């Protein structure tokens, strides 16, 4: 890349992306209802008198109309500098666009009748990056949103801060070879791309350790205790290390232990692991030590002395392994799984509900012309599904304070999104929820959600079920609910 060309792109950093933006419509119940129907969100806070807008709906109020392409910056507010940047990228052949990251912080709820105002700045334009989708540049903008109550006669100058929104897109020249379905854009080409883990290696079972694996199959972690001197031992051996006796009895460990030592494996990653993982030597309460994985917590958070508890977890249809999870105050709280079938109808319904009229979300022919094998779910839908997944678990009254997501592989018609998550409280009373949404192609989204729990206990035991078509009527919350429609 010529230095002058590179310098010209970098000069856009710090320039306005939108000035004096004004939402086309005040916050209103019909738009909220359409959004909730598409997302399958049945939170009662989003309906009736005094309704507030779902926090994850934030970007919808900044979207332009159909005639302008449906992107961000409503009310004719997109700056000349931003238009010039996009035109320059188009001229360089980067005519395709995909959103990759979204980070939102909510300062207060948006209530029906309020009008949203916003300004945005171009934070950065990356150097050219080679991604699986093609070669292009990442453009990051930051938007500050304010709102005032039109219904109560407030004036624009009385608008108060409501949220901040950081958004990132990739403008790229489509790659023309190979199937792009399984490849996410990467802003760090030096790092390995996410991959779908392969099968775990099979254990070698022989006459010396067969009793141990029989115990695993029965949901027991068995160790040996010498009949003559009483010494406990693990791993299984034919004779006692202390006295040499060949007489022993199998005992069952209760499962409580602490991390005696640990290491995080980054490279090389075995085929069975799609990301770094923690290997720990766990000292059990019975006095023996076992090498296993610590799961349910980020690998770098595993520390020596951490209390852990045994957990038998299915690696695949044929293999169950004894693993360990943090115990006590260190234990994250798991969220029930949510399955969302992704159909063509859902993708289009989601795009309409979020006012995202980009052709790649509704027109298969134009999507293919821009390097995609089919239409795919837009980032606003993904953000909304993440927010809905967390509030379904947290229950009415919980307040989402922020959502940050990063997209991986696209979600296409025929895929199924499987959301899982873990929540951990902090000293301030807030909770941080780590969420991942996967398809058979790999990780579609990773997210971090911060929320303030309701005064009552979160409905963490409420199972989340498969989400049917977006056109299905919303069902009221029940103890075993099938929630409607996913969004595109």
CSV table of N, CA and C in Angstrom, one decimal, residues 24 31 35 38-39 57 59-74 78 97-100 102 165 167-169 345-363 370 375-383 407 487-488:
chain,number,residue,atom,x,y,z
A,24,UNK,N,-35.7,8.9,13.6
A,24,UNK,CA,-36.8,9.2,12.7
A,24,UNK,C,-38.1,9.1,13.4
A,31,UNK,N,-42.9,-0.3,17.3
A,31,UNK,CA,-41.6,-0.7,17.0
A,31,UNK,C,-41.0,-1.7,18.0
A,35,UNK,N,-40.0,-5.7,17.3
A,35,UNK,CA,-38.7,-6.1,17.7
A,35,UNK,C,-38.8,-7.3,18.7
A,38,UNK,N,-39.9,-10.5,16.9
A,38,UNK,CA,-38.8,-11.1,16.1
A,38,UNK,C,-37.8,-11.8,17.0
A,39,UNK,N,-37.5,-11.2,18.1
A,39,UNK,CA,-36.5,-11.8,19.1
A,39,UNK,C,-37.0,-12.9,20.0
A,57,UNK,N,-32.1,-3.0,21.8
A,57,UNK,CA,-32.7,-2.4,20.7
A,57,UNK,C,-32.1,-1.0,20.4
A,59,UNK,N,-29.6,0.4,18.9
A,59,UNK,CA,-29.1,0.8,17.5
A,59,UNK,C,-30.3,1.1,16.6
A,60,UNK,N,-31.4,0.4,16.8
A,60,UNK,CA,-32.6,0.6,15.9
A,60,UNK,C,-33.0,2.1,15.8
A,61,UNK,N,-32.8,2.8,16.9
A,61,UNK,CA,-33.3,4.2,16.9
A,61,UNK,C,-32.3,5.1,16.1
A,62,UNK,N,-31.2,4.6,15.7
A,62,UNK,CA,-30.2,5.4,14.9
A,62,UNK,C,-30.3,5.0,13.4
A,63,UNK,N,-31.1,4.0,13.1
A,63,UNK,CA,-31.0,3.5,11.7
A,63,UNK,C,-31.8,4.4,10.7
A,64,UNK,N,-31.3,4.5,9.5
A,64,UNK,CA,-31.9,5.3,8.5
A,64,UNK,C,-33.0,4.5,7.8
A,65,UNK,N,-33.7,5.2,6.9
A,65,UNK,CA,-34.9,4.5,6.2
A,65,UNK,C,-34.4,3.7,5.1
A,66,UNK,N,-35.4,3.0,4.5
A,66,UNK,CA,-35.2,2.1,3.4
A,66,UNK,C,-34.5,2.7,2.2
A,67,UNK,N,-34.9,4.0,1.9
A,67,UNK,CA,-34.4,4.7,0.7
A,67,UNK,C,-32.9,5.0,0.8
A,68,UNK,N,-32.4,5.0,2.1
A,68,UNK,CA,-31.0,5.3,2.3
A,68,UNK,C,-30.1,4.1,2.5
A,69,UNK,N,-30.7,2.9,2.3
A,69,UNK,CA,-29.9,1.7,2.5
A,69,UNK,C,-30.0,1.1,3.8
A,70,UNK,N,-30.6,1.8,4.7
A,70,UNK,CA,-31.0,1.2,6.0
A,70,UNK,C,-29.8,1.1,7.0
A,71,UNK,N,-28.7,1.7,6.8
A,71,UNK,CA,-27.6,1.6,7.7
A,71,UNK,C,-27.8,2.6,8.8
A,72,UNK,N,-26.7,2.8,9.7
A,72,UNK,CA,-26.8,3.7,10.8
A,72,UNK,C,-26.9,5.1,10.3
A,73,UNK,N,-27.2,6.0,11.3
A,73,UNK,CA,-27.3,7.4,11.1
A,73,UNK,C,-28.6,7.8,10.4
A,74,UNK,N,-29.6,8.0,11.2
A,74,UNK,CA,-30.9,8.4,10.7
A,74,UNK,C,-30.9,9.9,10.6
A,78,UNK,N,-25.6,11.6,8.6
A,78,UNK,CA,-24.3,11.1,8.4
A,78,UNK,C,-23.4,12.1,7.8
A,97,UNK,N,-19.7,-5.3,2.8
A,97,UNK,CA,-19.6,-4.8,4.2
A,97,UNK,C,-20.2,-5.9,5.1
A,98,UNK,N,-19.6,-6.1,6.2
A,98,UNK,CA,-20.1,-6.9,7.3
A,98,UNK,C,-19.8,-6.3,8.6
A,99,UNK,N,-20.7,-6.4,9.6
A,99,UNK,CA,-20.4,-5.9,10.9
A,99,UNK,C,-19.7,-7.0,11.7
A,100,UNK,N,-18.8,-6.6,12.5
A,100,UNK,CA,-18.0,-7.6,13.3
A,100,UNK,C,-18.0,-7.4,14.8
A,102,UNK,N,-19.8,-5.0,18.3
A,102,UNK,CA,-20.7,-4.1,18.8
A,102,UNK,C,-20.5,-4.0,20.3
A,165,UNK,N,-22.3,3.8,22.2
A,165,UNK,CA,-22.4,2.6,21.3
A,165,UNK,C,-21.1,2.7,20.4
A,167,UNK,N,-19.2,0.6,17.3
A,167,UNK,CA,-19.6,-0.3,16.3
A,167,UNK,C,-18.4,-0.4,15.3
A,168,UNK,N,-18.3,-1.6,14.8
A,168,UNK,CA,-17.2,-1.9,13.9
A,168,UNK,C,-17.6,-2.7,12.7
A,169,UNK,N,-17.2,-2.3,11.5
A,169,UNK,CA,-17.5,-3.0,10.3
A,169,UNK,C,-16.3,-3.3,9.5
A,345,UNK,N,-36.9,-17.0,6.9
A,345,UNK,CA,-38.0,-16.1,7.4
A,345,UNK,C,-37.4,-15.3,8.6
A,346,UNK,N,-36.8,-16.0,9.5
A,346,UNK,CA,-36.3,-15.3,10.7
A,346,UNK,C,-35.2,-14.3,10.4
A,347,UNK,N,-34.4,-14.6,9.4
A,347,UNK,CA,-33.3,-13.6,9.0
A,347,UNK,C,-34.0,-12.3,8.5
A,348,UNK,N,-34.9,-12.5,7.6
A,348,UNK,CA,-35.6,-11.3,7.0
A,348,UNK,C,-36.4,-10.6,8.0
A,349,UNK,N,-37.2,-11.3,8.9
A,349,UNK,CA,-38.0,-10.7,9.9
A,349,UNK,C,-37.1,-9.9,10.9
A,350,UNK,N,-36.0,-10.4,11.2
A,350,UNK,CA,-35.1,-9.7,12.1
A,350,UNK,C,-34.5,-8.5,11.5
A,351,UNK,N,-34.2,-8.5,10.2
A,351,UNK,CA,-33.6,-7.4,9.5
A,351,UNK,C,-34.7,-6.2,9.5
A,352,UNK,N,-35.9,-6.6,9.2
A,352,UNK,CA,-37.0,-5.6,9.1
A,352,UNK,C,-37.2,-5.0,10.5
A,353,UNK,N,-37.3,-5.8,11.5
A,353,UNK,CA,-37.6,-5.3,12.9
A,353,UNK,C,-36.5,-4.4,13.4
A,354,UNK,N,-35.3,-4.6,12.9
A,354,UNK,CA,-34.2,-3.7,13.3
A,354,UNK,C,-33.9,-2.6,12.3
A,355,UNK,N,-34.7,-2.5,11.3
A,355,UNK,CA,-34.6,-1.4,10.3
A,355,UNK,C,-33.2,-1.5,9.5
A,356,UNK,N,-32.8,-2.8,9.4
A,356,UNK,CA,-31.5,-3.0,8.7
A,356,UNK,C,-31.8,-3.5,7.3
A,357,UNK,N,-31.8,-2.6,6.3
A,357,UNK,CA,-32.2,-3.0,4.9
A,357,UNK,C,-31.0,-3.3,4.0
A,358,UNK,N,-29.9,-3.7,4.6
A,358,UNK,CA,-28.8,-4.1,3.8
A,358,UNK,C,-29.2,-5.4,3.0
A,359,UNK,N,-28.9,-5.4,1.7
A,359,UNK,CA,-29.4,-6.5,0.8
A,359,UNK,C,-28.9,-7.9,1.2
A,360,UNK,N,-27.7,-7.9,1.9
A,360,UNK,CA,-27.2,-9.2,2.2
A,360,UNK,C,-28.0,-10.0,3.3
A,361,UNK,N,-29.0,-9.3,3.9
A,361,UNK,CA,-29.9,-9.9,4.9
A,361,UNK,C,-31.2,-10.3,4.4
A,362,UNK,N,-31.5,-10.0,3.0
A,362,UNK,CA,-32.8,-10.4,2.5
A,362,UNK,C,-32.8,-10.9,1.1
A,363,UNK,N,-31.7,-10.6,0.3
A,363,UNK,CA,-31.7,-10.9,-1.1
A,363,UNK,C,-30.6,-11.9,-1.4
A,370,UNK,N,-22.0,-10.3,-3.5
A,370,UNK,CA,-21.1,-9.6,-2.6
A,370,UNK,C,-20.2,-10.6,-1.8
A,375,UNK,N,-28.0,-15.3,2.2
A,375,UNK,CA,-28.3,-14.2,3.2
A,375,UNK,C,-27.9,-14.7,4.6
A,376,UNK,N,-27.6,-13.8,5.5
A,376,UNK,CA,-27.1,-14.1,6.8
A,376,UNK,C,-27.7,-13.2,7.9
A,377,UNK,N,-27.7,-13.6,9.1
A,377,UNK,CA,-28.2,-12.9,10.2
A,377,UNK,C,-27.4,-11.6,10.5
A,378,UNK,N,-28.1,-10.5,10.7
A,378,UNK,CA,-27.4,-9.2,10.9
A,378,UNK,C,-27.0,-9.1,12.4
A,379,UNK,N,-26.1,-8.2,12.7
A,379,UNK,CA,-25.5,-8.1,14.0
A,379,UNK,C,-26.5,-7.5,15.0
A,380,UNK,N,-27.5,-6.7,14.5
A,380,UNK,CA,-28.5,-6.2,15.5
A,380,UNK,C,-29.4,-7.3,16.0
A,381,UNK,N,-29.7,-8.3,15.2
A,381,UNK,CA,-30.4,-9.5,15.6
A,381,UNK,C,-29.6,-10.3,16.6
A,382,UNK,N,-28.4,-10.5,16.3
A,382,UNK,CA,-27.5,-11.3,17.2
A,382,UNK,C,-27.4,-10.6,18.6
A,383,UNK,N,-27.3,-9.3,18.6
A,383,UNK,CA,-27.2,-8.5,19.8
A,383,UNK,C,-28.5,-8.6,20.6
A,407,UNK,N,-18.6,-11.0,16.5
A,407,UNK,CA,-19.1,-12.0,15.6
A,407,UNK,C,-18.0,-12.9,15.1
A,487,UNK,N,-34.2,-13.8,15.6
A,487,UNK,CA,-34.1,-12.7,14.7
A,487,UNK,C,-32.9,-12.9,13.8
A,488,UNK,N,-33.0,-12.3,12.6
A,488,UNK,CA,-31.9,-12.4,11.6
A,488,UNK,C,-30.7,-11.6,11.9
